[in-house]
mmCIF file of C-alpha atoms in Angstrom:
data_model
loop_
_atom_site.group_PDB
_atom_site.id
_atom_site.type_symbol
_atom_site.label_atom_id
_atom_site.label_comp_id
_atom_site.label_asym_id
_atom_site.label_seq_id
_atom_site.Cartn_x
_atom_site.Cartn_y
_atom_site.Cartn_z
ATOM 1 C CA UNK A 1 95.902 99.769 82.333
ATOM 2 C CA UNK A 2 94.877 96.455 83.099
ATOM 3 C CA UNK A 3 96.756 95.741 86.040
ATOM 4 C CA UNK A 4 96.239 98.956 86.843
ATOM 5 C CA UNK A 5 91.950 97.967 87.108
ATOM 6 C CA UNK A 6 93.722 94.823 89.014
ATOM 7 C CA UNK A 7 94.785 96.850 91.533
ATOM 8 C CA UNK A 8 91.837 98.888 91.829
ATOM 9 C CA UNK A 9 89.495 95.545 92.574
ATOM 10 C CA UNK A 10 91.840 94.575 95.315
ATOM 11 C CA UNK A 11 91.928 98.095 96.702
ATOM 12 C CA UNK A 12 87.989 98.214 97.252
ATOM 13 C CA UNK A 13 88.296 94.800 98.784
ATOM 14 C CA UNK A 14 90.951 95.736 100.861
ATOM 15 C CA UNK A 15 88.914 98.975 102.167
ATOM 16 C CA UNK A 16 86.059 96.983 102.356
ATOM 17 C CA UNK A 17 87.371 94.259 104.752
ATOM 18 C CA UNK A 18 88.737 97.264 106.944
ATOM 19 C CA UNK A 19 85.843 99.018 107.056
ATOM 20 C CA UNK A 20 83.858 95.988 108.493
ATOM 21 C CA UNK A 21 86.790 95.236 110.693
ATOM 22 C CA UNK A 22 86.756 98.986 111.977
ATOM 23 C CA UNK A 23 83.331 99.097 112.457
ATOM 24 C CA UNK A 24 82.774 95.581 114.404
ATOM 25 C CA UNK A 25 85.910 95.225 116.157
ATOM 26 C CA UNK A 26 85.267 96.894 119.533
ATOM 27 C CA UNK A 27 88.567 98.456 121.630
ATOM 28 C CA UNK A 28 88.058 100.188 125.063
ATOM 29 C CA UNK A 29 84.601 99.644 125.024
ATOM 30 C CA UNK A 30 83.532 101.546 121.289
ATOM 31 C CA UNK A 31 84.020 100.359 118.038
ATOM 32 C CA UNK A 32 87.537 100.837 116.593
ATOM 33 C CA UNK A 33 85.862 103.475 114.074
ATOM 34 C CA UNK A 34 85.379 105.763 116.907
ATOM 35 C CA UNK A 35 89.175 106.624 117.333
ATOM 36 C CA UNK A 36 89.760 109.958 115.648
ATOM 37 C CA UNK A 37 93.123 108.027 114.235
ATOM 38 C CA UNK A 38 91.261 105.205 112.606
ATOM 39 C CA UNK A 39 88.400 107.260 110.972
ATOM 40 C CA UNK A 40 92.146 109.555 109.608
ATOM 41 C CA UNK A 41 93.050 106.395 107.962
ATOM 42 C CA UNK A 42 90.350 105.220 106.909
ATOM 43 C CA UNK A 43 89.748 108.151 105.046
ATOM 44 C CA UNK A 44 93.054 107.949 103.520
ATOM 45 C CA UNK A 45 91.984 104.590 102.215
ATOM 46 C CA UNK A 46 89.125 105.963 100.806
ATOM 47 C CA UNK A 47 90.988 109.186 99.164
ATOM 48 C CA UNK A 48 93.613 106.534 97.254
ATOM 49 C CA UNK A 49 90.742 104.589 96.474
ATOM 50 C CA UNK A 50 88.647 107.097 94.539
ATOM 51 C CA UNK A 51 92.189 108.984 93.342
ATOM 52 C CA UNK A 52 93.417 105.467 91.485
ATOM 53 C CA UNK A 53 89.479 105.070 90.478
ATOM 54 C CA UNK A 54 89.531 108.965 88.827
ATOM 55 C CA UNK A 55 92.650 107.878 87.247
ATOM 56 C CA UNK A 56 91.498 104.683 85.779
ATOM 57 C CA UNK A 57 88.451 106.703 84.147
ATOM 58 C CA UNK A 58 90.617 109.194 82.721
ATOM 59 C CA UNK A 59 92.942 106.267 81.022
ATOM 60 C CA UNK A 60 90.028 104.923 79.472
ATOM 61 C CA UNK A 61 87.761 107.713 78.022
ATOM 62 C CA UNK A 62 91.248 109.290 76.964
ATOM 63 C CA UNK A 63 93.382 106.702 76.161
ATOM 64 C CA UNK A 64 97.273 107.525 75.313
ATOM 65 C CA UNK A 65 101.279 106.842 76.497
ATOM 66 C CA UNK A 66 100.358 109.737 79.539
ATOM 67 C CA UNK A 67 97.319 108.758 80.971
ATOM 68 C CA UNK A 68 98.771 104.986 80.668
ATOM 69 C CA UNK A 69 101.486 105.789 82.728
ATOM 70 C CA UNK A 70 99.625 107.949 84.954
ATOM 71 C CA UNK A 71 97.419 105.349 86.160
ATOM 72 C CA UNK A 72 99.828 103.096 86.628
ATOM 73 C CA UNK A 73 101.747 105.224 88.581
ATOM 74 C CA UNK A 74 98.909 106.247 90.664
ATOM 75 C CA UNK A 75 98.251 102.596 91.040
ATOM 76 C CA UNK A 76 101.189 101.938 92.442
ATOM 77 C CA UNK A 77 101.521 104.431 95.104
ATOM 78 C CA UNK A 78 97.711 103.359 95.790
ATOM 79 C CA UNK A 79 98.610 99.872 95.894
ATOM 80 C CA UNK A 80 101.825 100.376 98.368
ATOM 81 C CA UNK A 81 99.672 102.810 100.577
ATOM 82 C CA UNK A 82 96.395 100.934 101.197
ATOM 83 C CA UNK A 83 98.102 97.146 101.735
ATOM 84 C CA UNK A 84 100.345 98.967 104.910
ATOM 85 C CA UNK A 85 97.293 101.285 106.044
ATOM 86 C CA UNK A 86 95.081 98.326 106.045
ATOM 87 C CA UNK A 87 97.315 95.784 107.579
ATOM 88 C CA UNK A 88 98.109 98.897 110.042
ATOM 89 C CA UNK A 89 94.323 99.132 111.285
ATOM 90 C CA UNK A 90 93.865 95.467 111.019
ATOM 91 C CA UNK A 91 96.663 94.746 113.612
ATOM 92 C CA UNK A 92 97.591 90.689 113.875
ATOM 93 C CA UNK A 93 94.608 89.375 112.631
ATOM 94 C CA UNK A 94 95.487 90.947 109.520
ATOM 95 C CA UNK A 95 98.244 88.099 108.157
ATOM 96 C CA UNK A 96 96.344 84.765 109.894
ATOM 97 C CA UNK A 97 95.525 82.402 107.214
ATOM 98 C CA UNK A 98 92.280 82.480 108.259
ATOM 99 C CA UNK A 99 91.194 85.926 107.284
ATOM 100 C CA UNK A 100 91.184 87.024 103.723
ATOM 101 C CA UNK A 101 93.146 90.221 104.149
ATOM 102 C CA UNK A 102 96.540 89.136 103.306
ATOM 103 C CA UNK A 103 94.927 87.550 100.211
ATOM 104 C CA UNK A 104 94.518 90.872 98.959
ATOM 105 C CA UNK A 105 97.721 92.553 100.068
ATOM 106 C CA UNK A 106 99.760 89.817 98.880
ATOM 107 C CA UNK A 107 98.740 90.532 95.535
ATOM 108 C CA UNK A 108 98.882 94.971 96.108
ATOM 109 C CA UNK A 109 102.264 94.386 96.901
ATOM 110 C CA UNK A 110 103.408 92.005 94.016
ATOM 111 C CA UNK A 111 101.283 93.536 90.996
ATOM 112 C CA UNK A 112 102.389 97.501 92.301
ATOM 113 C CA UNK A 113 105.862 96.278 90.296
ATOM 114 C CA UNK A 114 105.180 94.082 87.715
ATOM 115 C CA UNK A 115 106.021 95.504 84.454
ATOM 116 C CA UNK A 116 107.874 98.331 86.520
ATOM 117 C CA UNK A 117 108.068 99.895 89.850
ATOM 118 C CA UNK A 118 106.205 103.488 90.540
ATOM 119 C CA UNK A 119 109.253 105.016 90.269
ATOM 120 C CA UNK A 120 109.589 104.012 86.581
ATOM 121 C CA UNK A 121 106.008 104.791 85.282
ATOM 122 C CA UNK A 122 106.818 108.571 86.784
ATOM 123 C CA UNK A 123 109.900 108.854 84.842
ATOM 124 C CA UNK A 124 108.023 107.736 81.726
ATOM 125 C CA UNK A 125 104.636 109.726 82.235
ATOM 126 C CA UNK A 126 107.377 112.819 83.273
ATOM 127 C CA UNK A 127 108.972 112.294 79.311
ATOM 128 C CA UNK A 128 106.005 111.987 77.542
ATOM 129 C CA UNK A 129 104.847 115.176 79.049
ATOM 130 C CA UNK A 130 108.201 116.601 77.669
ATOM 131 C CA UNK A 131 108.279 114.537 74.652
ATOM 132 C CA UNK A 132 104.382 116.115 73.562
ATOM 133 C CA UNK A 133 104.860 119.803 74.955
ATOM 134 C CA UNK A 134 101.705 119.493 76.893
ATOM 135 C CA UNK A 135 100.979 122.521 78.945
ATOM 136 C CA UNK A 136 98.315 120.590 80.627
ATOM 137 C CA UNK A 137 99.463 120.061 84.253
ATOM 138 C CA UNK A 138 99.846 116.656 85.329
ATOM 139 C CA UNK A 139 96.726 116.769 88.117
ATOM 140 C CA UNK A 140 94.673 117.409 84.993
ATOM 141 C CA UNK A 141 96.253 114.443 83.119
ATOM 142 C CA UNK A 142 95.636 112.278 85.607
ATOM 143 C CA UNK A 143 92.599 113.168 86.817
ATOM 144 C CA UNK A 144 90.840 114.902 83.707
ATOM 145 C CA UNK A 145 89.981 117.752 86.170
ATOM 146 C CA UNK A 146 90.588 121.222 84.555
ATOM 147 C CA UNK A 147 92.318 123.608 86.978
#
């Protein structure tokens, strides 16, 4: 859970360097926010944002093997998804050493596998849903929503 609350601080810094970057960074005259594709992905950003942050709060008022691996595996989807969206809207400027972004996607990229890659923290939050019985679906477990 604790990389998983790693990932989640670079994540807001990530969406928070874009959304200055969209919103200053002027392309045919408007701001790069007012393309109807860059306010789709920036959106996006903000969706995986608040889906790993939902996640996260569920882990921790409900902690357990599930909602460990639930988070983590939301984390790393999150993590994968917002360094390429991000790096995506930023264009070149994105990897100079002079601007902080790659910083922060560096580190997405790496911690999304340590201790496992998404792939693995499904297989294991798939089990323990097998292993308990739960008839709780697996939005709910991860997101302590009841449907």
């Amino acid at each position: 859970m604790l990389r998983a609350a790693a990932i989640s601080g670079a994540v807001e810094r990530a969406c928070a360097l874009t959304k200055d970057h969209v919103t200053t960074r002027q392309q045919f005259g408007r701001p790069l926010s007012a393309l109807p594709a860059v306010r789709q992905l920036v959106a996006g950003l903000a969706v995986e944002r608040d889906l790993l942050d939902a996640a996260l709060t569920v882990a921790v008022t409900r902690p357990g093997r599930g909602t460990a691996a639930a988070v983590r595996a939301v984390a790393a989807r999150t993590a994968g998804t917002v360094a390429t969206d991000t790096h995506q809207l930023h264009g070149a400027i994105g990897i100079t050493q002079e601007y902080p972004l790659h910083l922060v996607t560096r580190r997405l990229w790496s911690w999304r596998d340590d201790e496992g890659t998404q792939r693995r923290w499904e297989r294991l939050l798939g089990d323990e849903v097998v292993r308990t019985g739960s008839d709780e679906p697996l939005w709910a477990l991860v997101t302590g929503a009841s449907v």
